[in-house]
XYZ file of C-alpha atoms in Angstrom:
120
model
C 2.563 -4.999 -10.293
C 5.933 -6.714 -10.063
C 7.031 -9.550 -12.041
C 10.087 -10.836 -9.970
C 12.935 -12.766 -11.436
C 15.154 -15.130 -9.489
C 17.230 -12.183 -8.137
C 14.839 -11.323 -5.203
C 15.559 -8.567 -2.813
C 11.838 -7.236 -2.414
C 10.962 -6.566 1.489
C 7.698 -5.733 2.953
C 6.894 -4.631 6.412
C 3.445 -4.955 8.079
C 1.763 -2.024 9.498
C 2.521 -2.824 13.104
C 5.748 -4.803 12.557
C 9.175 -3.402 13.071
C 11.070 -6.030 10.970
C 10.976 -6.195 7.478
C 10.183 -9.477 5.776
C 11.466 -10.866 2.356
C 9.122 -11.901 -0.344
C 10.703 -14.734 -2.075
C 10.331 -14.747 -5.569
C 8.010 -17.347 -7.014
C 8.318 -18.231 -10.585
C 5.830 -16.606 -12.953
C 4.072 -15.014 -9.995
C 3.080 -11.270 -10.232
C 3.196 -9.213 -6.866
C 0.589 -6.570 -6.599
C 1.384 -3.656 -4.376
C -1.846 -2.355 -3.141
C -1.741 1.423 -2.319
C -3.571 3.356 0.330
C -6.552 4.214 -1.838
C -7.293 0.440 -2.168
C -6.993 -0.036 1.483
C -9.491 2.815 2.015
C -11.840 1.500 -0.614
C -11.890 -2.107 0.635
C -12.098 -1.022 4.212
C -9.148 -2.887 4.863
C -9.800 -5.957 3.290
C -6.619 -5.181 1.157
C -3.666 -3.913 2.963
C -1.206 -1.194 1.638
C 2.132 -2.086 3.141
C 5.749 -0.665 3.380
C 8.039 -2.129 0.824
C 11.670 -1.554 -0.454
C 13.970 -3.504 -2.836
C 17.434 -4.188 -1.726
C 20.449 -4.920 -4.053
C 21.841 -8.292 -3.760
C 25.057 -9.903 -4.763
C 23.435 -12.426 -7.086
C 22.914 -10.077 -10.088
C 21.292 -6.840 -11.251
C 17.738 -5.820 -11.417
C 15.789 -3.389 -13.332
C 12.702 -1.683 -11.664
C 10.488 0.375 -13.454
C 7.880 1.988 -10.853
C 4.681 3.256 -12.365
C 2.192 5.114 -10.062
C -1.521 4.758 -10.974
C -4.116 6.600 -8.980
C -7.377 8.283 -9.302
C -7.875 11.604 -10.562
C -7.245 14.404 -7.892
C -10.994 15.414 -7.956
C -12.191 11.791 -7.250
C -13.579 10.962 -3.757
C -11.937 7.951 -2.246
C -14.291 6.052 0.401
C -15.213 2.540 1.471
C -17.139 0.904 -1.504
C -20.838 0.164 -0.550
C -20.467 -3.176 -1.717
C -17.844 -3.851 1.014
C -20.602 -3.004 3.584
C -23.264 -4.814 2.191
C -24.969 -6.998 4.818
C -24.547 -4.359 7.517
C -22.092 -6.201 9.620
C -19.109 -3.979 9.196
C -18.938 -0.287 9.465
C -16.644 1.967 7.623
C -13.242 2.451 9.010
C -12.465 5.385 6.513
C -14.111 8.640 5.731
C -14.775 9.843 2.259
C -11.598 11.833 1.344
C -10.772 13.930 -1.868
C -7.675 12.127 -3.335
C -5.835 15.556 -4.013
C -6.325 16.313 -0.393
C -5.110 12.827 0.527
C -2.029 13.178 -1.633
C -1.391 16.642 -0.321
C -1.268 15.397 3.022
C 0.976 12.397 2.204
C 3.502 15.023 0.523
C 3.222 17.439 3.404
C 5.377 15.515 5.927
C 8.348 13.233 6.207
C 7.877 9.540 5.291
C 6.561 7.729 8.324
C 5.405 4.355 7.217
C 1.743 3.905 6.869
C 0.490 6.491 9.368
C -0.673 8.642 6.399
C -3.708 6.371 6.329
C -5.002 7.830 9.750
C -5.794 10.726 7.605
C -8.590 9.040 6.430
C -9.437 6.699 9.504
C -12.742 7.259 11.234
């Protein structure tokens, strides 16, 4: 979660896009960065996007990243409530969170391709 000030500098990139797009600050708004686990559990309804912050010339910024995730022995999977009604099929298989993070850290950063590890 990010409470931006008017300094700005947050950029995101859609999964299939080459260019990054600036996220303009909105006074009082909280930006929520949804991680890969949430994308899997929501069956892609909520997207995990690449992001980064660039310094700019208008002022300084303080960032305090906090990473929150399931326990290593938790199974992450598409929530049954997302599939209710039967119109959609799961796009992701069930994976042990520790296996997912081990895969993530076993290779160089390559955008959002880590999600392919859980994709059906």
